[in-house]
GROMACS .gro file of C-alpha atoms in nm:
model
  193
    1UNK     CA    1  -0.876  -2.922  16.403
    2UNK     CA    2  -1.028  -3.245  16.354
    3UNK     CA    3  -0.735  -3.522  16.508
    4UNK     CA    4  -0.844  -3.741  16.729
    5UNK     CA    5  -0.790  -3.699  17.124
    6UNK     CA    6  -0.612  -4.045  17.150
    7UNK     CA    7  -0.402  -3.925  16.900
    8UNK     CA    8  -0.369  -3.589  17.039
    9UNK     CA    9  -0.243  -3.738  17.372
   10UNK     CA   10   0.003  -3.976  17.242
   11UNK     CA   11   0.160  -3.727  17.024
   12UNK     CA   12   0.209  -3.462  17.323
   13UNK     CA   13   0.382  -3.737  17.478
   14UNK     CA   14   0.588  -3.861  17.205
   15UNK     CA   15   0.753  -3.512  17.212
   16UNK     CA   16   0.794  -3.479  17.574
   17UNK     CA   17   0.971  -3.764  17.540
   18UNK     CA   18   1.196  -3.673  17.290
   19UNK     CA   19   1.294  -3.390  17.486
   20UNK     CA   20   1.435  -3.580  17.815
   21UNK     CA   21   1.805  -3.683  17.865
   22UNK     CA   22   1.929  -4.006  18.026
   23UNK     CA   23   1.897  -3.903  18.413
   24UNK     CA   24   1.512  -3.838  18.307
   25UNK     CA   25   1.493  -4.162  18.133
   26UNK     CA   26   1.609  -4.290  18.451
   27UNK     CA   27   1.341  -4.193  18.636
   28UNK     CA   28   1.095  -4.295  18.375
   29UNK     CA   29   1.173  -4.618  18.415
   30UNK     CA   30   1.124  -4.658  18.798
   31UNK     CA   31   0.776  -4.471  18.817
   32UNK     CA   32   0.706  -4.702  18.476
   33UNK     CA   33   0.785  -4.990  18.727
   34UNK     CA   34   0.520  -4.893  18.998
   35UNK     CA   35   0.265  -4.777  18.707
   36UNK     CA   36   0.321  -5.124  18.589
   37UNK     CA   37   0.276  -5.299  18.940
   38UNK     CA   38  -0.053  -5.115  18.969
   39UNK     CA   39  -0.206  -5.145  18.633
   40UNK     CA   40  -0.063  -5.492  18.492
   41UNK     CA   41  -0.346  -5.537  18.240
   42UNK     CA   42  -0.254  -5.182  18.096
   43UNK     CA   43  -0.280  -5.193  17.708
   44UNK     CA   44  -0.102  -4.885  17.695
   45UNK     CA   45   0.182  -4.950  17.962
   46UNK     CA   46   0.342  -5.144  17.680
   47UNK     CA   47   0.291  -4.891  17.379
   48UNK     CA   48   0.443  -4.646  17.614
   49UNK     CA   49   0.772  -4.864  17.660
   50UNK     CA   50   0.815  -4.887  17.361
   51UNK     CA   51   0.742  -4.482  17.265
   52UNK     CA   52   0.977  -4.418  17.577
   53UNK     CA   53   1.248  -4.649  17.364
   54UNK     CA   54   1.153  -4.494  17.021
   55UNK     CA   55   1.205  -4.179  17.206
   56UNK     CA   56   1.629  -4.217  17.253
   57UNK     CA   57   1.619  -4.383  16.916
   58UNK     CA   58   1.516  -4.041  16.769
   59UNK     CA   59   1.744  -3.830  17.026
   60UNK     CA   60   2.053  -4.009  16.916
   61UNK     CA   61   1.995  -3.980  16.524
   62UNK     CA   62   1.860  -3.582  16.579
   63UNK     CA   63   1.593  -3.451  16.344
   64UNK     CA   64   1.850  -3.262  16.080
   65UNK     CA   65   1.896  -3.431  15.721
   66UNK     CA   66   2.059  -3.799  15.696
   67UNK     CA   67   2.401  -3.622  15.560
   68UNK     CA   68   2.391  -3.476  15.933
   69UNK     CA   69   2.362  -3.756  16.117
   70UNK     CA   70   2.695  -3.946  16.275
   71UNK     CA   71   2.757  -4.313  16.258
   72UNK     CA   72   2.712  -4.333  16.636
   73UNK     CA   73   2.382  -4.176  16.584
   74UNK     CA   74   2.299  -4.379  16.346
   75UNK     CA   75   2.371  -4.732  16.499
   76UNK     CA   76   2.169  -4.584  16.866
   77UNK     CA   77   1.919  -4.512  16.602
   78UNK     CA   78   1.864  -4.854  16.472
   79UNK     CA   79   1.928  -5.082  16.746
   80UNK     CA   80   1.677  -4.890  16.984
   81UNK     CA   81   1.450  -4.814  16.653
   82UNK     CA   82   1.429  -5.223  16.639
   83UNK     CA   83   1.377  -5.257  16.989
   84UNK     CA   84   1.074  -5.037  16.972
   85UNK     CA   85   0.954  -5.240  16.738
   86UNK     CA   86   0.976  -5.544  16.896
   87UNK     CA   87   0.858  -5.431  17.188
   88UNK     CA   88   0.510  -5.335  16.996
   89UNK     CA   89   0.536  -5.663  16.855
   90UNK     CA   90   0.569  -5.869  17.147
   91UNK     CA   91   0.262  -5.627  17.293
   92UNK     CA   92  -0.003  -5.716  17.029
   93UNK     CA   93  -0.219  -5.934  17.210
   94UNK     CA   94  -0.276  -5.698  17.477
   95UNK     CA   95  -0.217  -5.342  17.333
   96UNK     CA   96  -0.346  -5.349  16.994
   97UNK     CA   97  -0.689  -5.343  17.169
   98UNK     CA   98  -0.608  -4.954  17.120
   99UNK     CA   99  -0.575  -4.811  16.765
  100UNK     CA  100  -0.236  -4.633  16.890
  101UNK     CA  101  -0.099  -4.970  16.831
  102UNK     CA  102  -0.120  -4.961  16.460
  103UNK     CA  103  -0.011  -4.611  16.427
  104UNK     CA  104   0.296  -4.697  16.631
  105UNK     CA  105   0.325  -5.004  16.480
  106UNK     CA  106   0.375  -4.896  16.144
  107UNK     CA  107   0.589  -4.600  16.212
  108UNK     CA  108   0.797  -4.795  16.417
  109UNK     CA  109   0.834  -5.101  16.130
  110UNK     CA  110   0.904  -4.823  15.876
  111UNK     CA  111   1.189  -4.682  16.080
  112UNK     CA  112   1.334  -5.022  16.121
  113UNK     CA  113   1.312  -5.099  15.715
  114UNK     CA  114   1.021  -5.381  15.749
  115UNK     CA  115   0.894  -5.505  15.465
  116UNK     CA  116   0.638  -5.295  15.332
  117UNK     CA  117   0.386  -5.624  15.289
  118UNK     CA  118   0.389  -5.628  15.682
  119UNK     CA  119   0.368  -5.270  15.679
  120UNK     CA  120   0.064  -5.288  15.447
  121UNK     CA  121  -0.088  -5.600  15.603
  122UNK     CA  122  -0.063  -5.421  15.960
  123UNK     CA  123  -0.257  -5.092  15.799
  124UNK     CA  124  -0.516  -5.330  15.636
  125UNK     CA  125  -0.570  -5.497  15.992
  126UNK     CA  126  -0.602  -5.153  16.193
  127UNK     CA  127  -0.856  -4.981  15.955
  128UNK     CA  128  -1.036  -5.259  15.954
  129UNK     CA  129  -1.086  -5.269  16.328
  130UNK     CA  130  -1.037  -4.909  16.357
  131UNK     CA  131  -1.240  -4.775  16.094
  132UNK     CA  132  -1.184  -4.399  16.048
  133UNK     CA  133  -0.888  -4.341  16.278
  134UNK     CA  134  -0.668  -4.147  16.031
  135UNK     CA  135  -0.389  -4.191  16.208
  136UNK     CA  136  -0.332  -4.523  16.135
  137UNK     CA  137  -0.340  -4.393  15.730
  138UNK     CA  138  -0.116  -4.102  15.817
  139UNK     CA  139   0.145  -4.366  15.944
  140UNK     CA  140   0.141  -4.566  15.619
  141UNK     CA  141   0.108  -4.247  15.382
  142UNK     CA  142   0.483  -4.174  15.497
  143UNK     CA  143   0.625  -4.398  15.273
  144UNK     CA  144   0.437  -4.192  14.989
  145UNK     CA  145   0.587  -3.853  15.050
  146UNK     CA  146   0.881  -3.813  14.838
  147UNK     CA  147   1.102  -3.638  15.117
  148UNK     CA  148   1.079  -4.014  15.254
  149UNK     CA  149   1.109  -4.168  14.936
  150UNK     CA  150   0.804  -4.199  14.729
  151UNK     CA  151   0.641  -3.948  14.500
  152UNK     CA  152   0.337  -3.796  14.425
  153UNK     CA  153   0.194  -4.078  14.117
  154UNK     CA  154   0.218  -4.357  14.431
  155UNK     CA  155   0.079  -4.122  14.687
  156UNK     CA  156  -0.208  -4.047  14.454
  157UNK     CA  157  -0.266  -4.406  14.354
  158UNK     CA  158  -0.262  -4.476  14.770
  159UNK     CA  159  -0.489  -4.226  14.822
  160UNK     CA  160  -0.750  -4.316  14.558
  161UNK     CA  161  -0.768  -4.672  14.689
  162UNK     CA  162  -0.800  -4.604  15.049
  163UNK     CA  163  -1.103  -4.333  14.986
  164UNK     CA  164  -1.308  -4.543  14.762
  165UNK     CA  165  -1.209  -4.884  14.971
  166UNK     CA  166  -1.543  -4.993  15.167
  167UNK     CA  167  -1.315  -4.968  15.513
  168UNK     CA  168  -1.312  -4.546  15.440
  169UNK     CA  169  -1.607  -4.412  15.642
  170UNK     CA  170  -1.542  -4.046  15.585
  171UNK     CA  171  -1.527  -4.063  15.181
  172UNK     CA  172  -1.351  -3.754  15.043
  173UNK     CA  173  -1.261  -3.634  15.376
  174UNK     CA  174  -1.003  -3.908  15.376
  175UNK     CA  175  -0.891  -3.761  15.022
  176UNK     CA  176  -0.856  -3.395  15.174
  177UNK     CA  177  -0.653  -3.503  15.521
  178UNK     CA  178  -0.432  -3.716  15.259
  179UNK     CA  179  -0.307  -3.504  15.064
  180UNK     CA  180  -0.307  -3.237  15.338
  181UNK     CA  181  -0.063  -3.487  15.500
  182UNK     CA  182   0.178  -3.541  15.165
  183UNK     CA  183   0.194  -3.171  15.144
  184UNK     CA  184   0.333  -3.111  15.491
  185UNK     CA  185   0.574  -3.400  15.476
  186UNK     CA  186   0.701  -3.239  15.128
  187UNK     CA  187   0.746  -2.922  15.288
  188UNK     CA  188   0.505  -2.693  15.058
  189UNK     CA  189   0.668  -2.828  14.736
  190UNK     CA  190   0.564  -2.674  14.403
  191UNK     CA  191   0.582  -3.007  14.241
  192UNK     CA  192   0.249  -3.116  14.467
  193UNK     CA  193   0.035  -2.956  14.214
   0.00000   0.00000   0.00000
């Protein structure tokens, strides 16, 4: 369907992740140990830490609507949402080698409420050294989706810039996937059109 295999991968294990419970995050963390003591140059031992973390972030908030979500879920959620994050961040030198990185990266800053000029400057610095890996502009487009609090005149205006922007390799590809993207976030909304 056109996503990328890196992409592909890190995604199926994103939602394994999710679907473990605290003995199996246990265990994760010894054979992470040993993977570590055999691979320590691993750029992606790190971004896996920190998906592992991102991981019980996401279990204790749930997936259901904000209004569903306790306060206990809530603090888990943002105390081990900022420690993913900081985890990427202290990783950069060695795992943004990988494009992952920015796609995390960003994700991970927008669940933790960072400042969307970091957020923006972080996007700017992965397409430009990962040119055409639209996950790193599926990340960012998040914000643009009005069921995450945009709306369709800044998604549009997003979406214009990044296709004719000299970084865009793929032209009006870009412009399809984008809006593809904004459409599925907003749930098959009549207000799209």
């Amino acid at each position: 369907d056109g996503r990328f295999q890196l992409y592909m991968m890190t995604a199926a294990i994103e939602r394994w992740l999710e679907l473990w419970d605290e003995d199996q995050d246990a265990k994760f963390r010894r054979k992470f140990e040993d993977y570590q003591g055999q691979f320590p140059q691993s750029a992606f031992a790190p971004i896996l830490a920190a998906m592992q973390m991102n991981a019980t972030a996401w279990r204790a908030r749930g997936r259901g609507f904000c209004s569903s979500v306790t306060p206990e879920g809530w603090a888990l959620f943002r105390e081990r949402s900022t420690r993913s994050w900081q985890m990427l961040q202290a990783s950069k030198a060695r795992a943004a080698r990988l494009p992952t990185w920015y796609e995390l990266a960003i994700q991970y800053g927008a669940d933790t409420n960072v400042p969307e000029a970091e957020l923006t400057a972080l996007f700017e610095e992965g397409i430009a050294r990962f040119p055409g890996y639209y996950s790193i502009y599926f990340s960012i487009a998040r914000q643009y989706s009005p069921r995450w609090g945009g709306d369709y005149a800044s998604a549009d205006a997003f979406i214009r810039k990044v296709v004719a922007a000299k970084t865009n390799p793929d032209g009006e590809v870009l412009y399809a996937r984008l809006y593809w993207l904004i459409d599925q976030y907003s749930g098959g909304d009549s207000e799209f059109f």
